[in-house]
Amino acid sequence: MSKLWGGRFTKDTNKLVEEQTASISFDQKLANEDIQGSIAHVNMLVSTGILAEEDGETIKNGLNTIKNKLKKGELSFSVEHEDIHMNIEKWLIDEIGPVGGKLHTGRSRNDQVATDMHLYLKHHTETIIELVHETQTAIVNQAGNHIDTILPGYTHLQRAQPVSFAHHLLAYFWMLERDKERLKDSMKRLNGSPLGAGALAGTTFPINRDAVAQDLGFDYVYPNSMDAVSDRDFILEFMSIGSIMMMHISRLAEEMVIWSSQEFQFIELDDSFCTGSSIMPQKKNPDVPELLRGKTGRVYGNLMSLLTVLKGLPLAYNKDLQEDKEGMFDTVETLEGSLQMLAPMIDTMTVNVDQMKHAVTEDYSNATDIADYLVTKGMPFREAHAVIGKIVLYGIDHHKFLLDLSLEEYKQFSPLFQEDIYEVLAPEQVVANRNSYGGTSQTEVQKQLSLAEDLL
Ligand code: ARG
């Protein structure tokens, strides 16, 4: 019986059960965190006198040897030893002999695995914050080049009012800024140390939980050992933040797909971010934004899956909790991979300034401005709205846009129209006039850009 927990068993584990209950195929990703946690645990066991100093040194040397061997690919994971924690413990005992068996004093895999995952997410949350920052930088750089670039702004995907392209892009800067704030805030919850909670009830050894927490860079220890081993809120929180972030990425991706279509031609994605068709030689497909949009599904799915795993669990540890890992890894890898592609894709896209400009001259998106014009001449807005509605209808019937109508034609609808109507109708002017705080006027966008730059 070679299981580390085999003492009370009289039969070998069924092979299928062994395969299906093992987590080593995926939790091997926690190897470094597991060793880091074990070294901190040993340091504490020595400093509290629970473990002799020389045993502590032997164990730490053994753990470092394992870390190096793992890096060089010299060790192979075994399903027989179920998970990363027991694989490492088994290697340790093989490496340094029975003294390796002292490592698990005053500890359980339950507080150990929770600690590993806190460490793992702390590390990756920092990486993701950095990647969000890079994406925001790419957005700010493109926005800086396009304050004066005007395109139709849409509501209901119908042309609404012209806007500065920088303004449109910066909307995504602020979404990502909120995502970054949420990630930073979540660090508070990632910074609690479960280690020392034991299996569920604490331990009989005189451990020092604060010392281990400090050693591992945690700010505090979980005050309740049962909560410490069964809490997975920190993973749910990460997945929720990740879901919101992927939703933002997906919205931008969707716009990039639309903008790069033949029908819009507002942008062209760099060749290095597109792929071709195996049958249609003319195709250049926006696969990258499409995939970013598509990958949002798995990130939502991972969140729903873990919420469902957790909903009926009695305290404290249950094997169900092992199902927390694959989704967590997948969300981390999806977010990191997506952001890594997004920033350079924004950086390298070409903006078709002329095509955007052409679009705003061929629509009725300056209609609100004529209504506002009549309001400045004394007409109530609701009345002006009705008048302009009639003018738009007239324009559509006569195949004319608002800039093409003569003053005589305008005067048929209201005597308030004067020559100065044409001043408010030009797209540049339409944009410039929206100079309320947070509006799309070039001066407001310039202020907004400075604000964004200050935050980076
Ligand atoms: N592989 C396990 C998991 O990820 C580690 C904790 C196992 N604890 C236990 N009592 N079986 O959840």
Short mmCIF file of C-alpha atoms and ligand atoms in Angstrom, two decimals:
data_model
loop_
_atom_site.label_atom_id
_atom_site.label_comp_id
_atom_site.label_asym_id
_atom_site.label_seq_id
_atom_site.Cartn_x
_atom_site.Cartn_y
_atom_site.Cartn_z
CA MET A 1 0.00 0.00 0.00
CA SER A 2 2.00 2.98 -1.23
CA LYS A 3 -0.59 5.73 -0.68
CA LEU A 4 0.56 8.40 1.76
CA TRP A 5 -2.83 7.99 3.49
CA GLY A 6 -3.04 4.21 3.04
CA GLY A 7 -2.86 3.15 6.71
CA ARG A 8 -6.53 2.41 7.34
CA PHE A 9 -7.17 0.79 3.97
CA THR A 10 -7.16 -2.92 3.19
CA LYS A 11 -7.75 -2.68 -0.54
CA ASP A 12 -6.10 -0.86 -3.39
CA THR A 13 -8.04 2.02 -4.92
CA ASN A 14 -10.05 1.05 -7.96
CA LYS A 15 -8.00 2.19 -10.99
CA LEU A 16 -10.86 4.19 -12.49
CA VAL A 17 -11.51 5.90 -9.18
CA GLU A 18 -7.83 6.71 -8.90
CA GLU A 19 -7.84 8.30 -12.35
CA GLN A 20 -11.09 10.18 -11.91
CA THR A 21 -10.40 11.54 -8.43
CA ALA A 22 -6.84 12.65 -9.14
CA SER A 23 -6.24 16.32 -9.83
CA ILE A 24 -2.56 16.10 -10.71
CA SER A 25 -3.21 16.48 -14.45
CA PHE A 26 -4.24 20.09 -13.80
CA ASP A 27 -3.15 21.14 -10.31
CA GLN A 28 0.50 20.59 -11.29
CA LYS A 29 0.22 24.27 -12.30
CA LEU A 30 0.35 25.03 -8.57
CA ALA A 31 3.76 23.37 -8.05
CA ASN A 32 5.71 26.57 -7.43
CA GLU A 33 3.11 28.03 -5.09
CA ASP A 34 2.90 24.72 -3.25
CA ILE A 35 6.65 24.67 -2.65
CA GLN A 36 6.64 28.34 -1.66
CA GLY A 37 3.88 27.63 0.88
CA SER A 38 5.72 24.58 2.21
CA ILE A 39 8.96 26.49 2.72
CA ALA A 40 7.12 29.19 4.68
CA HIS A 41 5.41 26.48 6.74
CA VAL A 42 8.77 24.87 7.54
CA ASN A 43 10.28 28.23 8.52
CA MET A 44 7.43 28.70 10.97
CA LEU A 45 7.67 25.15 12.34
CA VAL A 46 11.35 25.81 13.08
CA SER A 47 10.86 29.28 14.56
CA THR A 48 8.18 27.98 16.92
CA GLY A 49 10.34 25.03 17.95
CA ILE A 50 7.91 22.46 16.53
CA LEU A 51 10.58 21.21 14.12
CA ALA A 52 14.32 20.90 14.78
CA GLU A 53 16.39 23.40 12.82
CA GLU A 54 18.45 20.79 10.99
CA ASP A 55 15.32 18.89 9.94
CA GLY A 56 13.96 22.15 8.68
CA GLU A 57 17.11 22.78 6.64
CA THR A 58 17.03 19.27 5.19
CA ILE A 59 13.39 19.66 4.19
CA LYS A 60 13.91 23.09 2.64
CA ASN A 61 16.93 21.86 0.68
CA GLY A 62 14.86 18.91 -0.50
CA LEU A 63 12.02 21.19 -1.60
CA ASN A 64 14.44 23.41 -3.52
CA THR A 65 15.96 20.38 -5.21
CA ILE A 66 12.48 19.30 -6.27
CA LYS A 67 11.75 22.77 -7.58
CA ASN A 68 14.88 22.65 -9.73
CA LYS A 69 14.24 19.13 -10.93
CA LEU A 70 10.70 20.10 -11.88
CA LYS A 71 11.97 23.06 -13.83
CA LYS A 72 14.36 20.81 -15.75
CA GLY A 73 11.55 18.34 -16.38
CA GLU A 74 13.29 15.59 -14.44
CA LEU A 75 10.27 14.52 -12.40
CA SER A 76 7.11 12.94 -13.67
CA PHE A 77 3.74 13.42 -12.01
CA SER A 78 1.91 10.34 -10.86
CA VAL A 79 -1.83 9.80 -10.73
CA GLU A 80 -1.25 7.34 -7.91
CA HIS A 81 -0.28 10.28 -5.72
CA GLU A 82 -3.43 12.09 -6.65
CA ASP A 83 -2.57 15.76 -6.49
CA ILE A 84 0.32 18.21 -6.51
CA HIS A 85 0.57 18.26 -2.72
CA MET A 86 1.09 14.54 -2.36
CA ASN A 87 3.26 14.24 -5.45
CA ILE A 88 5.63 16.78 -3.94
CA GLU A 89 5.54 15.15 -0.51
CA LYS A 90 6.29 11.77 -2.08
CA TRP A 91 9.24 13.17 -4.07
CA LEU A 92 10.48 14.87 -0.93
CA ILE A 93 10.49 11.61 1.04
CA ASP A 94 12.20 9.85 -1.88
CA GLU A 95 14.75 12.67 -1.96
CA ILE A 96 15.62 13.12 1.74
CA GLY A 97 14.14 10.06 3.47
CA PRO A 98 11.59 9.75 6.31
CA VAL A 99 12.37 13.24 7.69
CA GLY A 100 10.40 14.52 4.67
CA GLY A 101 7.34 13.13 6.40
CA LYS A 102 7.68 15.89 9.03
CA LEU A 103 6.72 18.59 6.52
CA HIS A 104 3.00 17.98 6.95
CA THR A 105 3.09 18.57 10.73
CA GLY A 106 0.30 20.90 11.81
CA ARG A 107 -1.02 21.25 8.28
CA SER A 108 -3.65 19.68 6.05
CA ARG A 109 -4.02 19.62 2.29
CA ASN A 110 -7.16 21.64 2.91
CA ASP A 111 -5.39 24.75 4.18
CA GLN A 112 -2.48 23.99 1.86
CA VAL A 113 -4.51 24.01 -1.35
CA ALA A 114 -6.41 27.15 -0.35
CA THR A 115 -3.07 28.85 0.28
CA ASP A 116 -1.67 27.72 -3.07
CA MET A 117 -4.63 29.20 -4.90
CA HIS A 118 -4.43 32.51 -3.06
CA LEU A 119 -0.77 32.74 -4.02
CA TYR A 120 -1.48 31.74 -7.62
CA LEU A 121 -4.24 34.30 -8.08
CA LYS A 122 -2.26 37.05 -6.36
CA HIS A 123 0.54 36.52 -8.83
CA HIS A 124 -1.73 36.36 -11.89
CA THR A 125 -3.90 39.28 -10.78
CA GLU A 126 -0.73 41.38 -10.81
CA THR A 127 0.11 40.15 -14.31
CA ILE A 128 -3.42 40.88 -15.55
CA ILE A 129 -3.37 44.39 -14.06
CA GLU A 130 -0.15 44.97 -16.00
CA LEU A 131 -1.73 43.66 -19.22
CA VAL A 132 -4.82 45.83 -18.75
CA HIS A 133 -2.48 48.77 -18.36
CA GLU A 134 -0.79 47.91 -21.68
CA THR A 135 -4.14 47.70 -23.42
CA GLN A 136 -5.15 51.07 -21.98
CA THR A 137 -1.87 52.51 -23.23
CA ALA A 138 -2.59 51.25 -26.75
CA ILE A 139 -6.06 52.84 -26.58
CA VAL A 140 -4.67 56.16 -25.36
CA ASN A 141 -2.05 56.18 -28.13
CA GLN A 142 -4.62 55.61 -30.88
CA ALA A 143 -6.99 58.12 -29.27
CA GLY A 144 -4.20 60.72 -29.22
CA ASN A 145 -3.93 60.44 -33.02
CA HIS A 146 -7.66 60.73 -33.61
CA ILE A 147 -9.12 63.56 -31.58
CA ASP A 148 -10.12 65.30 -34.83
CA THR A 149 -11.22 62.15 -36.60
CA ILE A 150 -15.00 62.13 -36.80
CA LEU A 151 -17.26 59.15 -37.33
CA PRO A 152 -20.94 58.50 -36.79
CA GLY A 153 -21.85 57.70 -33.21
CA TYR A 154 -24.61 55.10 -33.03
CA THR A 155 -27.57 54.21 -30.89
CA HIS A 156 -29.53 51.08 -31.86
CA LEU A 157 -26.71 50.71 -34.44
CA GLN A 158 -28.43 53.57 -36.29
CA ARG A 159 -26.44 56.71 -36.95
CA ALA A 160 -27.16 59.07 -34.07
CA GLN A 161 -24.71 61.96 -33.69
CA PRO A 162 -21.17 62.34 -35.00
CA VAL A 163 -18.41 61.80 -32.44
CA SER A 164 -14.65 62.02 -32.23
CA PHE A 165 -13.03 58.63 -32.80
CA ALA A 166 -10.79 59.32 -29.79
CA HIS A 167 -13.93 59.74 -27.69
CA HIS A 168 -15.31 56.43 -28.89
CA LEU A 169 -12.04 54.62 -28.15
CA LEU A 170 -11.63 56.24 -24.75
CA ALA A 171 -14.96 54.80 -23.65
CA TYR A 172 -13.11 51.47 -23.56
CA PHE A 173 -10.27 53.02 -21.58
CA TRP A 174 -12.74 53.79 -18.77
CA MET A 175 -14.27 50.32 -18.85
CA LEU A 176 -10.82 48.83 -18.44
CA GLU A 177 -10.00 51.36 -15.74
CA ARG A 178 -12.96 50.09 -13.71
CA ASP A 179 -11.81 46.50 -14.33
CA LYS A 180 -8.36 47.42 -13.07
CA GLU A 181 -9.82 49.04 -9.96
CA ARG A 182 -11.88 45.93 -9.28
CA LEU A 183 -8.78 43.74 -9.65
CA LYS A 184 -6.83 45.96 -7.28
CA ASP A 185 -9.65 45.90 -4.77
CA SER A 186 -9.87 42.11 -4.96
CA MET A 187 -6.26 41.97 -3.75
CA LYS A 188 -7.62 42.70 -0.26
CA ARG A 189 -9.42 39.35 -0.28
CA LEU A 190 -6.51 37.54 -1.96
CA ASN A 191 -4.26 38.79 0.80
CA GLY A 192 -5.71 36.61 3.56
CA SER A 193 -3.74 33.53 4.57
CA PRO A 194 -5.65 30.27 5.12
CA LEU A 195 -2.49 28.41 6.20
CA GLY A 196 -2.67 27.08 9.74
CA ALA A 197 -6.40 26.38 9.54
CA GLY A 198 -5.53 22.69 9.36
CA ALA A 199 -8.13 20.29 8.04
CA LEU A 200 -10.94 22.49 9.38
CA ALA A 201 -10.54 23.14 13.09
CA GLY A 202 -7.01 24.44 13.59
CA THR A 203 -4.17 22.37 15.05
CA THR A 204 -2.87 21.15 18.38
CA PHE A 205 0.64 22.45 17.58
CA PRO A 206 1.71 25.91 18.81
CA ILE A 207 1.92 27.34 15.29
CA ASN A 208 2.31 31.00 14.40
CA ARG A 209 -0.08 31.81 11.59
CA ASP A 210 0.96 35.45 11.41
CA ALA A 211 4.58 34.51 10.79
CA VAL A 212 3.68 32.24 7.84
CA ALA A 213 1.34 34.88 6.46
CA GLN A 214 4.09 37.47 6.63
CA ASP A 215 6.61 35.12 5.05
CA LEU A 216 4.23 34.57 2.11
CA GLY A 217 3.39 38.27 1.68
CA PHE A 218 -0.18 38.01 3.00
CA ASP A 219 -1.61 40.94 4.96
CA TYR A 220 -3.72 38.98 7.46
CA VAL A 221 -4.87 35.49 8.42
CA TYR A 222 -8.41 34.13 8.07
CA PRO A 223 -9.90 34.47 11.56
CA ASN A 224 -12.05 31.32 11.20
CA SER A 225 -10.39 28.02 10.30
CA MET A 226 -13.60 26.54 8.83
CA ASP A 227 -14.09 29.55 6.60
CA ALA A 228 -10.40 29.51 5.66
CA VAL A 229 -10.51 25.99 4.18
CA SER A 230 -13.88 26.23 2.47
CA ASP A 231 -13.86 29.79 1.16
CA ARG A 232 -13.63 30.08 -2.61
CA ASP A 233 -15.13 33.58 -2.81
CA PHE A 234 -11.76 34.92 -3.88
CA ILE A 235 -11.89 32.71 -6.99
CA LEU A 236 -15.51 33.63 -7.69
CA GLU A 237 -14.60 37.28 -7.35
CA PHE A 238 -11.72 36.88 -9.78
CA MET A 239 -14.01 35.09 -12.24
CA SER A 240 -16.71 37.76 -11.87
CA ILE A 241 -14.23 40.54 -12.53
CA GLY A 242 -12.87 38.49 -15.41
CA SER A 243 -16.38 38.03 -16.83
CA ILE A 244 -17.07 41.75 -16.75
CA MET A 245 -13.68 42.42 -18.34
CA MET A 246 -14.25 39.86 -21.09
CA MET A 247 -17.65 41.44 -21.75
CA HIS A 248 -15.85 44.77 -22.29
CA ILE A 249 -13.23 43.15 -24.49
CA SER A 250 -15.98 41.40 -26.43
CA ARG A 251 -17.84 44.65 -27.08
CA LEU A 252 -14.70 46.26 -28.44
CA ALA A 253 -13.96 43.12 -30.45
CA GLU A 254 -17.45 43.25 -31.93
CA GLU A 255 -16.91 46.85 -33.01
CA MET A 256 -13.60 45.90 -34.60
CA VAL A 257 -15.32 43.15 -36.57
CA ILE A 258 -18.01 45.56 -37.74
CA TRP A 259 -15.61 48.42 -38.45
CA SER A 260 -13.34 46.22 -40.54
CA SER A 261 -16.20 44.84 -42.64
CA GLN A 262 -16.53 45.80 -46.31
CA GLU A 263 -19.72 47.66 -45.42
CA PHE A 264 -18.03 49.98 -42.89
CA GLN A 265 -14.32 50.01 -43.77
CA PHE A 266 -13.63 52.29 -40.81
CA ILE A 267 -10.51 50.40 -39.81
CA GLU A 268 -8.21 47.83 -41.29
CA LEU A 269 -6.64 45.29 -38.98
CA ASP A 270 -3.00 44.53 -39.52
CA ASP A 271 -2.32 41.45 -41.66
CA SER A 272 -0.49 39.90 -38.73
CA PHE A 273 -3.75 39.85 -36.75
CA CYS A 274 -5.93 38.34 -39.46
CA THR A 275 -6.17 35.01 -41.22
CA GLY A 276 -7.30 33.87 -44.63
CA SER A 277 -9.84 31.43 -45.97
CA SER A 278 -8.94 27.97 -47.22
CA ILE A 279 -11.30 28.37 -50.17
CA MET A 280 -11.97 32.08 -50.84
CA PRO A 281 -8.70 33.71 -51.87
CA GLN A 282 -9.92 37.27 -51.39
CA LYS A 283 -10.76 36.82 -47.69
CA LYS A 284 -9.00 38.55 -44.82
CA ASN A 285 -10.88 37.52 -41.71
CA PRO A 286 -10.86 39.30 -38.34
CA ASP A 287 -10.34 36.01 -36.48
CA VAL A 288 -8.64 37.59 -33.49
CA PRO A 289 -11.49 39.91 -32.43
CA GLU A 290 -13.96 37.14 -33.27
CA LEU A 291 -12.11 34.77 -30.95
CA LEU A 292 -11.94 37.36 -28.20
CA ARG A 293 -15.70 37.72 -28.50
CA GLY A 294 -16.13 33.96 -28.55
CA LYS A 295 -13.85 33.27 -25.60
CA THR A 296 -16.08 35.41 -23.42
CA GLY A 297 -18.40 32.42 -23.27
CA ARG A 298 -15.94 30.16 -21.49
CA VAL A 299 -15.10 32.84 -18.94
CA TYR A 300 -18.79 33.29 -18.07
CA GLY A 301 -19.15 29.51 -18.06
CA ASN A 302 -16.32 29.07 -15.58
CA LEU A 303 -18.03 31.53 -13.21
CA MET A 304 -21.42 29.81 -13.47
CA SER A 305 -19.81 26.44 -13.01
CA LEU A 306 -18.03 27.36 -9.77
CA LEU A 307 -21.07 29.19 -8.37
CA THR A 308 -23.01 25.99 -8.95
CA VAL A 309 -20.34 23.78 -7.40
CA LEU A 310 -20.36 25.88 -4.24
CA LYS A 311 -24.07 26.46 -3.74
CA GLY A 312 -25.00 23.40 -1.70
CA LEU A 313 -21.75 22.63 0.10
CA PRO A 314 -21.88 22.04 3.84
CA LEU A 315 -18.86 23.20 5.79
CA ALA A 316 -16.01 22.60 5.62
CA TYR A 317 -13.88 20.92 2.93
CA ASN A 318 -15.63 18.69 0.40
CA LYS A 319 -14.02 17.01 -2.58
CA ASP A 320 -16.34 19.07 -4.80
CA LEU A 321 -13.95 21.93 -4.13
CA GLN A 322 -11.34 20.28 -6.30
CA GLU A 323 -13.57 21.35 -9.22
CA ASP A 324 -12.53 24.96 -8.56
CA LYS A 325 -9.24 24.67 -10.37
CA GLU A 326 -9.65 24.01 -14.07
CA GLY A 327 -12.04 26.92 -14.50
CA MET A 328 -9.74 29.20 -12.54
CA PHE A 329 -6.73 28.27 -14.67
CA ASP A 330 -8.78 28.61 -17.82
CA THR A 331 -10.03 32.07 -16.84
CA VAL A 332 -6.51 33.21 -15.99
CA GLU A 333 -5.11 31.89 -19.27
CA THR A 334 -7.98 33.25 -21.35
CA LEU A 335 -7.71 36.72 -19.84
CA GLU A 336 -3.95 36.85 -20.18
CA GLY A 337 -3.98 35.51 -23.74
CA SER A 338 -6.79 37.85 -24.80
CA LEU A 339 -5.19 40.98 -23.38
CA GLN A 340 -1.83 40.02 -24.88
CA MET A 341 -3.41 40.03 -28.35
CA LEU A 342 -5.68 43.01 -27.85
CA ALA A 343 -3.05 45.65 -27.09
CA PRO A 344 -0.91 45.11 -30.23
CA MET A 345 -4.02 44.67 -32.38
CA ILE A 346 -5.19 48.14 -31.34
CA ASP A 347 -1.69 49.50 -31.82
CA THR A 348 -1.32 48.19 -35.35
CA MET A 349 -4.80 48.83 -36.77
CA THR A 350 -5.14 51.41 -39.54
CA VAL A 351 -7.88 54.00 -39.12
CA ASN A 352 -9.59 55.07 -42.36
CA VAL A 353 -10.10 58.71 -41.48
CA ASP A 354 -11.60 59.55 -44.88
CA GLN A 355 -14.07 56.72 -44.82
CA MET A 356 -15.28 57.77 -41.36
CA LYS A 357 -15.57 61.37 -42.49
CA HIS A 358 -17.45 60.34 -45.60
CA ALA A 359 -19.92 58.45 -43.41
CA VAL A 360 -20.82 61.52 -41.33
CA THR A 361 -21.56 63.62 -44.41
CA GLU A 362 -23.98 61.05 -45.75
CA ASP A 363 -26.50 60.82 -42.97
CA TYR A 364 -28.92 62.79 -40.83
CA SER A 365 -26.79 62.62 -37.68
CA ASN A 366 -26.72 66.42 -37.45
CA ALA A 367 -30.51 66.56 -37.01
CA THR A 368 -30.33 67.16 -33.25
CA ASP A 369 -28.15 70.18 -33.96
CA ILE A 370 -30.83 71.85 -36.06
CA ALA A 371 -33.33 71.20 -33.30
CA ASP A 372 -30.92 72.78 -30.82
CA TYR A 373 -30.54 75.69 -33.29
CA LEU A 374 -34.28 76.39 -33.25
CA VAL A 375 -34.23 76.16 -29.46
CA THR A 376 -31.58 78.90 -29.31
CA LYS A 377 -33.94 80.97 -31.48
CA GLY A 378 -36.66 80.57 -28.87
CA MET A 379 -38.64 77.48 -29.96
CA PRO A 380 -39.43 74.85 -27.26
CA PHE A 381 -37.36 71.69 -27.84
CA ARG A 382 -40.37 69.39 -28.28
CA GLU A 383 -41.74 71.62 -31.05
CA ALA A 384 -38.32 71.88 -32.69
CA HIS A 385 -38.04 68.07 -32.62
CA ALA A 386 -41.28 67.80 -34.59
CA VAL A 387 -40.18 70.44 -37.12
CA ILE A 388 -36.86 68.69 -37.77
CA GLY A 389 -38.66 65.36 -38.08
CA LYS A 390 -40.60 66.84 -40.96
CA ILE A 391 -37.42 68.26 -42.51
CA VAL A 392 -35.71 64.84 -42.31
CA LEU A 393 -38.73 63.25 -43.98
CA TYR A 394 -38.60 65.92 -46.69
CA GLY A 395 -34.85 65.24 -47.13
CA ILE A 396 -35.39 61.51 -47.48
CA ASP A 397 -38.18 62.07 -50.03
CA HIS A 398 -36.03 64.48 -52.06
CA HIS A 399 -32.77 62.51 -51.66
CA LYS A 400 -31.07 65.37 -49.90
CA PHE A 401 -29.06 65.48 -46.68
CA LEU A 402 -29.51 68.35 -44.23
CA LEU A 403 -26.48 70.26 -45.50
CA ASP A 404 -27.89 70.09 -49.05
CA LEU A 405 -31.18 71.86 -48.32
CA SER A 406 -31.41 75.50 -49.35
CA LEU A 407 -32.35 78.26 -46.93
CA GLU A 408 -35.65 78.65 -48.82
CA GLU A 409 -36.42 75.02 -48.19
CA TYR A 410 -35.59 75.45 -44.47
CA LYS A 411 -37.78 78.53 -44.25
CA GLN A 412 -40.77 76.53 -45.47
CA PHE A 413 -40.59 74.69 -42.16
CA SER A 414 -39.91 77.65 -39.86
CA PRO A 415 -39.29 81.38 -40.31
CA LEU A 416 -36.65 81.15 -37.56
CA PHE A 417 -34.08 79.66 -39.97
CA GLN A 418 -31.32 82.08 -41.06
CA GLU A 419 -28.09 81.77 -43.04
CA ASP A 420 -26.25 80.80 -39.84
CA ILE A 421 -27.98 77.39 -39.88
CA TYR A 422 -25.15 76.09 -42.10
CA GLU A 423 -22.59 76.93 -39.41
CA VAL A 424 -24.04 74.41 -37.01
CA LEU A 425 -24.50 71.65 -39.58
CA ALA A 426 -20.91 70.82 -40.56
CA PRO A 427 -19.83 67.59 -38.81
CA GLU A 428 -16.74 69.25 -37.26
CA GLN A 429 -18.96 71.93 -35.79
CA VAL A 430 -21.53 69.42 -34.63
CA VAL A 431 -18.79 67.67 -32.66
CA ALA A 432 -17.17 70.89 -31.44
CA ASN A 433 -20.49 72.16 -30.08
CA ARG A 434 -20.93 69.18 -27.75
CA ASN A 435 -18.59 70.71 -25.20
CA SER A 436 -20.39 69.82 -22.00
CA TYR A 437 -18.22 67.96 -19.47
CA GLY A 438 -17.51 64.45 -20.77
CA GLY A 439 -18.89 65.33 -24.20
CA THR A 440 -17.29 64.62 -27.56
CA SER A 441 -16.01 68.11 -28.45
CA GLN A 442 -12.35 68.19 -29.34
CA THR A 443 -11.54 70.33 -26.29
CA GLU A 444 -13.41 68.02 -23.92
CA VAL A 445 -11.79 64.94 -25.46
CA GLN A 446 -8.38 66.55 -25.08
CA LYS A 447 -9.10 67.03 -21.36
CA GLN A 448 -10.32 63.47 -21.07
CA LEU A 449 -7.20 62.18 -22.77
CA SER A 450 -5.00 64.08 -20.31
CA LEU A 451 -6.97 62.56 -17.45
CA ALA A 452 -6.44 59.08 -18.92
CA GLU A 453 -2.74 59.73 -19.44
CA ASP A 454 -2.39 60.85 -15.83
CA LEU A 455 -3.91 57.58 -14.68
CA LEU A 456 -1.39 55.49 -16.64
N1 ARG B 1 -6.62 17.99 -4.51
C1 ARG B 1 -7.43 18.48 -3.46
C2 ARG B 1 -8.23 19.68 -3.96
O1 ARG B 1 -7.80 20.29 -4.85
C3 ARG B 1 -6.58 18.91 -2.31
C4 ARG B 1 -7.30 18.88 -1.01
C5 ARG B 1 -7.64 17.48 -0.68
N2 ARG B 1 -8.14 17.32 0.63
C6 ARG B 1 -8.81 16.21 0.99
N3 ARG B 1 -9.21 16.18 2.22
N4 ARG B 1 -9.06 15.24 0.17
O2 ARG B 1 -9.26 20.00 -3.44
#
